[in-house]
CSV table of C-alpha atoms and ligand atoms in Angstrom, one decimal:
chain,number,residue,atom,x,y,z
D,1,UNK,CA,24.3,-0.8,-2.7
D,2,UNK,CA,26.3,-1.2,0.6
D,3,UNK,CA,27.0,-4.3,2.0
D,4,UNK,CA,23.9,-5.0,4.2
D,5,UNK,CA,21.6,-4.5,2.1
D,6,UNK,CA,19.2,-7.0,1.7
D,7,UNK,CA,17.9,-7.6,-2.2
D,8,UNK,CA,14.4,-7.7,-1.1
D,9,UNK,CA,11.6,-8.6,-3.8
D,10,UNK,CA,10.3,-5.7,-1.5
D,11,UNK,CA,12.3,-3.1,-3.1
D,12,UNK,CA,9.7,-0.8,-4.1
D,13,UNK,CA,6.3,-1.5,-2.7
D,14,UNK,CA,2.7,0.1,-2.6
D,15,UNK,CA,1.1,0.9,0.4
D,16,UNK,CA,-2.3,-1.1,2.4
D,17,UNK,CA,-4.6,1.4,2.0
D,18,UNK,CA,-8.3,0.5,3.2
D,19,UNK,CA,-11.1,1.7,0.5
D,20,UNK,CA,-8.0,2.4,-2.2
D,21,UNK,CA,-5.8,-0.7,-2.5
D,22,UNK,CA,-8.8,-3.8,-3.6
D,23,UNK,CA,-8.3,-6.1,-6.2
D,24,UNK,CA,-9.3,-3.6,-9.0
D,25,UNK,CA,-6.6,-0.8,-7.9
D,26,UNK,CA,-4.2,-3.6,-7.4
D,27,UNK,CA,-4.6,-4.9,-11.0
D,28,UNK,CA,-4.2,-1.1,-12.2
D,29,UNK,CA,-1.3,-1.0,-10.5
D,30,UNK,CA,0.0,-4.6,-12.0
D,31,UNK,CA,-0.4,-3.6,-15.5
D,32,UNK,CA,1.8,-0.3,-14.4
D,33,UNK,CA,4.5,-2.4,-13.0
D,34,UNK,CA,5.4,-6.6,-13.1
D,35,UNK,CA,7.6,-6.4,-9.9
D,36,UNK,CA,5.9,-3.7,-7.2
D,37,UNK,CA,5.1,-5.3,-4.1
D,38,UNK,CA,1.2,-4.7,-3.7
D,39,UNK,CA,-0.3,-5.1,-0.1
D,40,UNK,CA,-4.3,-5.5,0.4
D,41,UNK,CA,-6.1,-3.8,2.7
D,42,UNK,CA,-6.5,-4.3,6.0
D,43,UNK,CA,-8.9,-7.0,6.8
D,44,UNK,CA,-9.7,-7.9,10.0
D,45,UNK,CA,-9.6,-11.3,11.9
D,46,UNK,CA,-13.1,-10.5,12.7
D,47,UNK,CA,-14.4,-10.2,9.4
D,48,UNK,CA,-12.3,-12.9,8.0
D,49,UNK,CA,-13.2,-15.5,10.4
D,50,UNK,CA,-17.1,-14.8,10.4
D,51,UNK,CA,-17.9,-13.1,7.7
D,52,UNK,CA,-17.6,-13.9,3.9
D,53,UNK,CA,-13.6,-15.3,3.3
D,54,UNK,CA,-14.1,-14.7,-0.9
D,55,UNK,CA,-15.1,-11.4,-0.7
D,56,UNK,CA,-12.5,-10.7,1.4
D,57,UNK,CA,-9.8,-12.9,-0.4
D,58,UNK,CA,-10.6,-13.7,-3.5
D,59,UNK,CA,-7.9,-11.9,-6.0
D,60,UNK,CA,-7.3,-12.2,-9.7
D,61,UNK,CA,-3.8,-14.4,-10.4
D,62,UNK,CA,-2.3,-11.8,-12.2
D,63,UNK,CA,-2.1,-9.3,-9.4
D,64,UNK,CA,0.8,-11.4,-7.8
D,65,UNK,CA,3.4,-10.7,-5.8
D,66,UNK,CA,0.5,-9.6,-3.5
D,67,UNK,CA,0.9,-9.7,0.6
D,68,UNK,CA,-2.2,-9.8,2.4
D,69,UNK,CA,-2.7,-7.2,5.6
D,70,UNK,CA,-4.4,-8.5,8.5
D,71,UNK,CA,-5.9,-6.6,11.6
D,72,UNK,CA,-6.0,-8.0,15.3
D,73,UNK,CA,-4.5,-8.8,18.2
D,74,UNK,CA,-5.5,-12.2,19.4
D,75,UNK,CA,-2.8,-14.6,18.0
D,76,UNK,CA,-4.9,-17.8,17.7
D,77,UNK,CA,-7.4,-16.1,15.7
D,78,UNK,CA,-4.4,-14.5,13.4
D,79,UNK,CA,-3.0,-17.8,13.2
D,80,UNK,CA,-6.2,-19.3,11.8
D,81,UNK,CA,-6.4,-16.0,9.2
D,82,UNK,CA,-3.0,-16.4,8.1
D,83,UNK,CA,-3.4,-19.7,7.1
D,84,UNK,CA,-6.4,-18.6,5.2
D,85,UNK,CA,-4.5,-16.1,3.7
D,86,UNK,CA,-1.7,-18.8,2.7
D,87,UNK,CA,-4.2,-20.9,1.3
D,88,UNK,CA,-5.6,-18.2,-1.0
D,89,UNK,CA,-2.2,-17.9,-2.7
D,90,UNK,CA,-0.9,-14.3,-1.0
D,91,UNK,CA,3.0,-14.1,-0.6
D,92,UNK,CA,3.0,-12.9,2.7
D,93,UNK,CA,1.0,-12.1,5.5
D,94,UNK,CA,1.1,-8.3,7.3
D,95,UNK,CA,0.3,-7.4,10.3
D,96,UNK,CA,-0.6,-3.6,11.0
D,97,UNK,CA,1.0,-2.3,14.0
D,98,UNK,CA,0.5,1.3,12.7
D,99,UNK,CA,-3.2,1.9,12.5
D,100,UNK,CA,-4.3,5.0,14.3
D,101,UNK,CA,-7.6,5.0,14.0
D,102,UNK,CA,-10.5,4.7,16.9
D,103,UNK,CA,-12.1,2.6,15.9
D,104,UNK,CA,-9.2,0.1,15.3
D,105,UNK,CA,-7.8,0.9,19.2
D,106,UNK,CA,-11.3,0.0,20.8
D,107,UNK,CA,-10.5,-3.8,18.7
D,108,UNK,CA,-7.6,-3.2,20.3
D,109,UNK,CA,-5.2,-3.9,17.5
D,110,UNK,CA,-3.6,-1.1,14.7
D,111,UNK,CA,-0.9,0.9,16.4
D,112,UNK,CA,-1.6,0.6,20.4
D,113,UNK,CA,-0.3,-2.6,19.5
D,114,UNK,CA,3.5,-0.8,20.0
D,115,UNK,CA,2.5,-0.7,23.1
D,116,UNK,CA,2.6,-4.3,23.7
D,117,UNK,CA,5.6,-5.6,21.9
D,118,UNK,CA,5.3,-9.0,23.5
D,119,UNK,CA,1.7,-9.6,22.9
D,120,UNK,CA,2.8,-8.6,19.2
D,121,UNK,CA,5.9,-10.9,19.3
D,122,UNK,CA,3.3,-13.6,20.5
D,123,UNK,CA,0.8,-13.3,17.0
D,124,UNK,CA,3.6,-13.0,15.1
D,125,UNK,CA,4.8,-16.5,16.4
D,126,UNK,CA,1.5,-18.1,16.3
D,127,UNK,CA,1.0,-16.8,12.8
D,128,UNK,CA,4.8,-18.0,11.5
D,129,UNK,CA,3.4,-21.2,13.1
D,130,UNK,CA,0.8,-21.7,10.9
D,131,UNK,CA,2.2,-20.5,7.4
D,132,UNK,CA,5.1,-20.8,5.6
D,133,UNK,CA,5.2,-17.3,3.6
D,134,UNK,CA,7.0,-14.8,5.2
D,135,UNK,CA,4.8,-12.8,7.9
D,136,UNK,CA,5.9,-9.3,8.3
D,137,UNK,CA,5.0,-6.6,10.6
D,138,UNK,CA,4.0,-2.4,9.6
D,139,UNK,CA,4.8,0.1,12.1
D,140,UNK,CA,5.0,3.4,13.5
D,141,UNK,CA,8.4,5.0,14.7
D,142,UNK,CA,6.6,5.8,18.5
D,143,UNK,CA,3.2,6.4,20.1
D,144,UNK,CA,1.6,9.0,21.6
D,145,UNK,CA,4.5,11.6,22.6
D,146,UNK,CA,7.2,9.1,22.6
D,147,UNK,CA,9.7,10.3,20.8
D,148,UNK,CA,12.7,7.9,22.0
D,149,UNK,CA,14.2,5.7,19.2
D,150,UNK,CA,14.8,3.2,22.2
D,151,UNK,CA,11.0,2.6,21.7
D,152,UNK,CA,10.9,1.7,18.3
D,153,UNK,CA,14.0,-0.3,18.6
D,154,UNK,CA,12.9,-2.4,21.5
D,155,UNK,CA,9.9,-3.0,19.2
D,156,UNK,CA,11.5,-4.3,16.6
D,157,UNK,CA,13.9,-6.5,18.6
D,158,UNK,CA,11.6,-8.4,20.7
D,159,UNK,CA,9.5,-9.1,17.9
D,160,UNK,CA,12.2,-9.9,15.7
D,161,UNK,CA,13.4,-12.3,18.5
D,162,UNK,CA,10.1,-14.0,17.5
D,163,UNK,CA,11.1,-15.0,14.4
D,164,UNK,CA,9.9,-11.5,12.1
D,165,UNK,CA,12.5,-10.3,9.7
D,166,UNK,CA,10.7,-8.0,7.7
D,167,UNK,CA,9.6,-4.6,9.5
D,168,UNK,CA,7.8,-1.7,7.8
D,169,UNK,CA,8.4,1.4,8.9
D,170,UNK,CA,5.9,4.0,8.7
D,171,UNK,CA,8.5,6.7,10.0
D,172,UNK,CA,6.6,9.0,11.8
D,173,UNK,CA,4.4,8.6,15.9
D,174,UNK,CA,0.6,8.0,15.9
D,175,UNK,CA,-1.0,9.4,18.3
D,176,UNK,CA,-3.9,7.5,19.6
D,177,UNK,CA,-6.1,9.9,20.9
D,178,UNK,CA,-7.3,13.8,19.4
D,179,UNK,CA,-6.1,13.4,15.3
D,180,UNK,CA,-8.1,11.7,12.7
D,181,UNK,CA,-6.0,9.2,11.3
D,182,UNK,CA,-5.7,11.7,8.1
D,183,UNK,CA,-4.2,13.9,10.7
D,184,UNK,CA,-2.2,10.8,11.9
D,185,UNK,CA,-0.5,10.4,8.4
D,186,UNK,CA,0.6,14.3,8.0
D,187,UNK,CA,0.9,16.0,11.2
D,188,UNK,CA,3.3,13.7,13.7
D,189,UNK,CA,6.9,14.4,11.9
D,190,UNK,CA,8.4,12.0,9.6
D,191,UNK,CA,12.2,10.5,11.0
D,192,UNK,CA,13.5,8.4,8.0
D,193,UNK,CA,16.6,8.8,10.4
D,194,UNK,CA,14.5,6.4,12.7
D,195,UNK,CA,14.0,3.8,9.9
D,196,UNK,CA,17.6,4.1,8.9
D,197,UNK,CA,18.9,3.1,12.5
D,198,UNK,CA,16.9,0.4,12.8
D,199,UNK,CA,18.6,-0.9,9.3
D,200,UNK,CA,21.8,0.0,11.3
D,201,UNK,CA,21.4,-1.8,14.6
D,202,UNK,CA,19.4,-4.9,13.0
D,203,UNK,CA,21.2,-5.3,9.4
D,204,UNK,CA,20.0,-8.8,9.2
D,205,UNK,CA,16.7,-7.9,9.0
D,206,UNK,CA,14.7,-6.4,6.1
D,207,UNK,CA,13.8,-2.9,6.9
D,208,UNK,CA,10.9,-1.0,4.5
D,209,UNK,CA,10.6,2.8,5.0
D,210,UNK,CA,7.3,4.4,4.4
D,211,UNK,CA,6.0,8.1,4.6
D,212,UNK,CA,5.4,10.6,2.4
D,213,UNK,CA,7.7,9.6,-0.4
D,214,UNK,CA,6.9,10.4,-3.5
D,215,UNK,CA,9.4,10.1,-6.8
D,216,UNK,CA,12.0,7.3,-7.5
D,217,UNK,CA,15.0,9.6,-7.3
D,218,UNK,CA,13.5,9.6,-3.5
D,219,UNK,CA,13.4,6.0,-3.8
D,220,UNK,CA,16.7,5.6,-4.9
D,221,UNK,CA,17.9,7.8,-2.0
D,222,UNK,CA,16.2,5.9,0.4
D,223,UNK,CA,17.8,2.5,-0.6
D,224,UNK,CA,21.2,4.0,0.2
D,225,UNK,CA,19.9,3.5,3.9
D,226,UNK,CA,17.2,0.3,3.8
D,227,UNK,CA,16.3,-1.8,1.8
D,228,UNK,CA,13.0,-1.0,0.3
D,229,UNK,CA,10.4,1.3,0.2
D,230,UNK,CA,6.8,1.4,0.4
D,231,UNK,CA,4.6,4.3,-1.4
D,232,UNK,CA,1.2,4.5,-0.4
D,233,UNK,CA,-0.6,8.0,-1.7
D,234,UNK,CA,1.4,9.2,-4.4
D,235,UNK,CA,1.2,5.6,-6.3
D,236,UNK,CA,-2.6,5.8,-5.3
D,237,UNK,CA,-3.3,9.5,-6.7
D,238,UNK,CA,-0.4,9.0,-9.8
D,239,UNK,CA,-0.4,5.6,-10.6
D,240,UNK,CA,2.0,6.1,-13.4
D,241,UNK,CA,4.9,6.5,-10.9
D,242,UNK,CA,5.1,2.9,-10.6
D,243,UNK,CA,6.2,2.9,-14.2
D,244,UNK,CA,9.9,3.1,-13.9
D,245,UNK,CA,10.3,0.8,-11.2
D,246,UNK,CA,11.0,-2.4,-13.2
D,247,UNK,CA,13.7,-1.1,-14.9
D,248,UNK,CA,15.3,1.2,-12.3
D,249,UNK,CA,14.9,-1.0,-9.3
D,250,UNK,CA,14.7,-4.8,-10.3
D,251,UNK,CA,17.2,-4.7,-13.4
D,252,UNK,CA,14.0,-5.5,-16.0
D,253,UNK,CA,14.9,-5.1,-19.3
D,254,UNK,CA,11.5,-4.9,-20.4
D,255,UNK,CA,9.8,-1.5,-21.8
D,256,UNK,CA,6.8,-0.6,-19.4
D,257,UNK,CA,3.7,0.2,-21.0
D,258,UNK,CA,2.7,3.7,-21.8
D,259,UNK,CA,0.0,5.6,-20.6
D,260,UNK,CA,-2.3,4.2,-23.5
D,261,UNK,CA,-1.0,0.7,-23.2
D,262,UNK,CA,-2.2,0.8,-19.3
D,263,UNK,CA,-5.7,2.0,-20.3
D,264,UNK,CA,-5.9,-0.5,-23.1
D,265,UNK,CA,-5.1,-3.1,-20.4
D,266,UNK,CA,-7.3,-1.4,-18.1
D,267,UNK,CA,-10.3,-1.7,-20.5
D,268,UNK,CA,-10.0,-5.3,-21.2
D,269,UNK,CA,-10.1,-5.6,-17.4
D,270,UNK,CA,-13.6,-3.4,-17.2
D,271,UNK,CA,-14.6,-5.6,-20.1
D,272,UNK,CA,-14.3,-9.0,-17.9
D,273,UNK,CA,-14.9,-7.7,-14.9
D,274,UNK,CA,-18.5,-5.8,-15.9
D,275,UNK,CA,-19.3,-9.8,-16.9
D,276,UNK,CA,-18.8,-10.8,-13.7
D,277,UNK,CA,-21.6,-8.0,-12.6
D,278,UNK,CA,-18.6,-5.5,-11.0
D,279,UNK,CA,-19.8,-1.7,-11.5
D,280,UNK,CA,-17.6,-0.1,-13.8
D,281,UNK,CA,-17.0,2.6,-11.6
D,282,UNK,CA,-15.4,0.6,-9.3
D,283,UNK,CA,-12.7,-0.3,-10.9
D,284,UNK,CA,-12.3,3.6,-12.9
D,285,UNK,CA,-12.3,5.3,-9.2
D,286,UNK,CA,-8.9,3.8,-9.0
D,287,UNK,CA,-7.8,5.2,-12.4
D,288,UNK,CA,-8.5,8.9,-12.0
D,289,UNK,CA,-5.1,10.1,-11.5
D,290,UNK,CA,-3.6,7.8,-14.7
D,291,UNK,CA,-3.0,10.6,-16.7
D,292,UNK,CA,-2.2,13.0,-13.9
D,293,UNK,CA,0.0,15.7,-14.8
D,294,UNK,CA,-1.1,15.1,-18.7
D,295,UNK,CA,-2.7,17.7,-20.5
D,296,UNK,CA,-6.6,17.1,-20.5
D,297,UNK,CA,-6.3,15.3,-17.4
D,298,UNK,CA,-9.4,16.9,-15.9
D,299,UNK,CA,-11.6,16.1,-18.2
D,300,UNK,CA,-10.6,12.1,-18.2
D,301,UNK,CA,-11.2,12.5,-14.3
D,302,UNK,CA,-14.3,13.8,-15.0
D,303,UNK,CA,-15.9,11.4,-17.3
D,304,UNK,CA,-14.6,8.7,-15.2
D,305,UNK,CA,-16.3,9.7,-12.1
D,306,UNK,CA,-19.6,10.5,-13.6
D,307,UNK,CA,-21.7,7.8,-11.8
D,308,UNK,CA,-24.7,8.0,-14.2
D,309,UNK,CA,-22.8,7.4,-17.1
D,310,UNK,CA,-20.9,4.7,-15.3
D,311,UNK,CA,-23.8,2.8,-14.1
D,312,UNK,CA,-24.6,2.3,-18.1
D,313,UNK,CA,-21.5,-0.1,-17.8
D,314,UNK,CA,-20.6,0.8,-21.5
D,315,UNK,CA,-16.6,0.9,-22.1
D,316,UNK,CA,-17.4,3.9,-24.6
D,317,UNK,CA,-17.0,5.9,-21.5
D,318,UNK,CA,-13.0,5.5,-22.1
D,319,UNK,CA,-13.0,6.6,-25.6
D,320,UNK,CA,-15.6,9.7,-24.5
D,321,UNK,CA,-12.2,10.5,-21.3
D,322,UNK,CA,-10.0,10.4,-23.6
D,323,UNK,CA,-11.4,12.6,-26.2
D,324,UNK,CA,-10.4,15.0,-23.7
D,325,UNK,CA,-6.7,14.3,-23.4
D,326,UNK,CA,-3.8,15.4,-26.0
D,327,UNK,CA,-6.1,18.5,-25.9
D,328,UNK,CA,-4.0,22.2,-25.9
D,329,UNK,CA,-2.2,22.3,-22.5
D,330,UNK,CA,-4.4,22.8,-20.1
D,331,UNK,CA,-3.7,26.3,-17.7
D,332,UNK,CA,-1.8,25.7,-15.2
D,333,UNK,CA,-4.5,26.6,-12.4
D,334,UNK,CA,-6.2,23.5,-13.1
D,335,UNK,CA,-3.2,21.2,-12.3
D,336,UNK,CA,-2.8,23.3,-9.0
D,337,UNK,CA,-6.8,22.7,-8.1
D,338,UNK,CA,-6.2,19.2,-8.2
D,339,UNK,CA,-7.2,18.6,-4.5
D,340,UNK,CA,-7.2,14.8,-3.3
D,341,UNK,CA,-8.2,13.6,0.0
X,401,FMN,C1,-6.9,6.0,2.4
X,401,FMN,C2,-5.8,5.3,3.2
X,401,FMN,C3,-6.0,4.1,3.9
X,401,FMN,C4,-5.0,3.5,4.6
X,401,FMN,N1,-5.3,2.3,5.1
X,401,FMN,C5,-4.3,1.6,5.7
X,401,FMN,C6,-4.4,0.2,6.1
X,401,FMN,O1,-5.5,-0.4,5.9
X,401,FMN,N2,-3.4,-0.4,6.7
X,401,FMN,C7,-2.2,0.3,7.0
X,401,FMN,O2,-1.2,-0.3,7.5
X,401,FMN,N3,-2.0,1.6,6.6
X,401,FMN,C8,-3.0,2.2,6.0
X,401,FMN,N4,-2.8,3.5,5.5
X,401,FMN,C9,-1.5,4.1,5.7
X,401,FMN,C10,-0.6,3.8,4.5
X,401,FMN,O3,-0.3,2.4,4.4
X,401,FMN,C11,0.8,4.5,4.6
X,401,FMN,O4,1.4,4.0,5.8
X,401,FMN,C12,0.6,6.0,4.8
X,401,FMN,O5,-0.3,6.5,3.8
X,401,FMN,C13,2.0,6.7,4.6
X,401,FMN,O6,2.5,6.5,3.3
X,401,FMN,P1,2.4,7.7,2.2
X,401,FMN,O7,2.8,9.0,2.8
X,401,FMN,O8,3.3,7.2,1.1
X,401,FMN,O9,1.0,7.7,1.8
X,401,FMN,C14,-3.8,4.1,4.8
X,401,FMN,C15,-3.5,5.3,4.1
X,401,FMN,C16,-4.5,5.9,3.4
X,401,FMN,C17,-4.2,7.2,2.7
């Protein structure tokens, strides 16, 4: 590790992802690995200030370290949601800079928020105000047809002047108007060369590279230049990535659980959460991919997703998935027909 690096309990994180990353992913993803960084999902100032704060907040202890993301642009009202946030127990506060979508832009908040690094460096210092976890910003390299790494790195310095030390750098432009923000996270290039710079120019501050990233030998190479990284659909769709990280990237000693150990785990979970009225499937969307790449895989995606057998809320639906692993190996056609998204 060279000299700047920062040792960051950010290391290796996974990814705010709206719809993917609630409490019952994050807890899959816990049981995978003790030291991953998990971020929520985005939730809005709006909807936290007027709508239902426990549904929003509410997370099970044993998901920690967990940071909260928060959506908006008005820093009184991010100040007030932070605090919440603190007071909820999360480790840090997010904001998202790097939000494409329409929807977000007309709140005006998400990624056209580059666009106004001063009104950024203003929430960010009304939210440091009011907490005292760390509150970090997530980013795009460049909106729109920027392409100039002076953009990005005038970002990050004024808003760093405001206090921020912890950027995350999705490493590619959004472009506000004509892609979906699917589009948004595969077409615009990826630069890690951006995210390296900024580690470069700024090596006091913590820099997190994000973008499609996908094993931990690319982690590892990545960590040569920054000092974490942050997966978002590859620890989503193969959850069992996350196992290794302990070992290989926070010097744990401690064996991770196998596949069968996770789903044991994962069962118990089911078993407590169906008590407190949760929908099994709910929590079993999120473990589709567990076994991905494992012969009989299908099959245990299958089973998992059928909603009428789900909605019986019996657990016998894991023993039922797995009957269908540790089968012959399946052809290889059906690995290849694994289309997500
Ligand atoms: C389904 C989905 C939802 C996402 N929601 C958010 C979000 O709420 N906040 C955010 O900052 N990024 C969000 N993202 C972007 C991810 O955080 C991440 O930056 C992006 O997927 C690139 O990382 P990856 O290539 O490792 O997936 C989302 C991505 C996906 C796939």
């Amino acid at each position: 590790m060279s000299a700047n690096r920062i040792a960051s309990p950010r290391r290796v994180s996974v990814a705010p992802m709206m719809d993917w990353t609630d409490r019952h992913c994050r807890s899959l993803h816990r049981f995978i690995s003790r030291h991953t960084w998990l971020y929520t999902e985005m939730v809005t100032t709006g909807a936290l200030l007027h709508g239902d704060v426990p549904r929003h907040l509410a997370f099970t202890p044993g998901e920690a370290p967990v940071a909260l993301q928060l959506g908006g642009s008005e820093p009184a009202d991010l100040a007030r949601s932070a605090k919440l946030g603190e007071q909820w127990g999360y480790d840090e506060i997010n904001l998202n800079c790097g939000c494409p979508s329409e929807r977000v832009q007309r709140g005006a908040f998400g990624a056209c928020l580059m666009n106004e690094p001063q009104l950024v460096a203003d929430c960010v210092k009304a939210m440091r105000d009011a907490v005292s976890v760390p509150v970090t910003v997530k980013h795009r390299i460049g909106v729109d047809a920027v392409e100039d790494y002076a953009f990005v790195r005038d970002f990050v310095g004024t808003i760093a002047d405001a206090g921020c030390t912890v950027f995350i750098v999705h490493a590619r432009n959004a472009i506000l108007k004509g892609l979906s923000p699917k589009e948004n996270r595969e077409i615009p290039p990826l630069k890690y060369d951006y995210a390296y710079r900024l580690k470069r120019d700024f090596p006091k501050l913590e820099i997190i590279i994000n973008g499609g990233i996908k094993t931990l030998d690319e982690v590892a190479e990545h960590l040569e230049h920054v000092d974490g990284v942050m997966l978002g659909r590859e620890a989503y769709h193969n959850p069992y990535v996350l196992a290794d990280v302990d070992a290989r990237f926070y010097g744990s000693s401690e064996a991770a659980l196998t596949r069968d150990e996770v789903e044991a785990r994962l069962v118990d979970y089911c078993a407590s959460e169906i008590a407190r009225g949760t929908y099994l499937g709910a929590i079993t969307r999120h473990a589709l991919g567990l076994y991905r790449g494992e012969a009989g895989a299908r099959g245990w995606r299958r089973v998992l997703s059928d909603n009428r057998k789900l909605a019986k809320g019996d657990l016998a639906i894991f023993a039922e998935a797995r009957a269908h692993l540790r089968g012959p190996m399946e052809a290889p056609a059906e690995l290849s027909s694994e289309i997500f998204e």
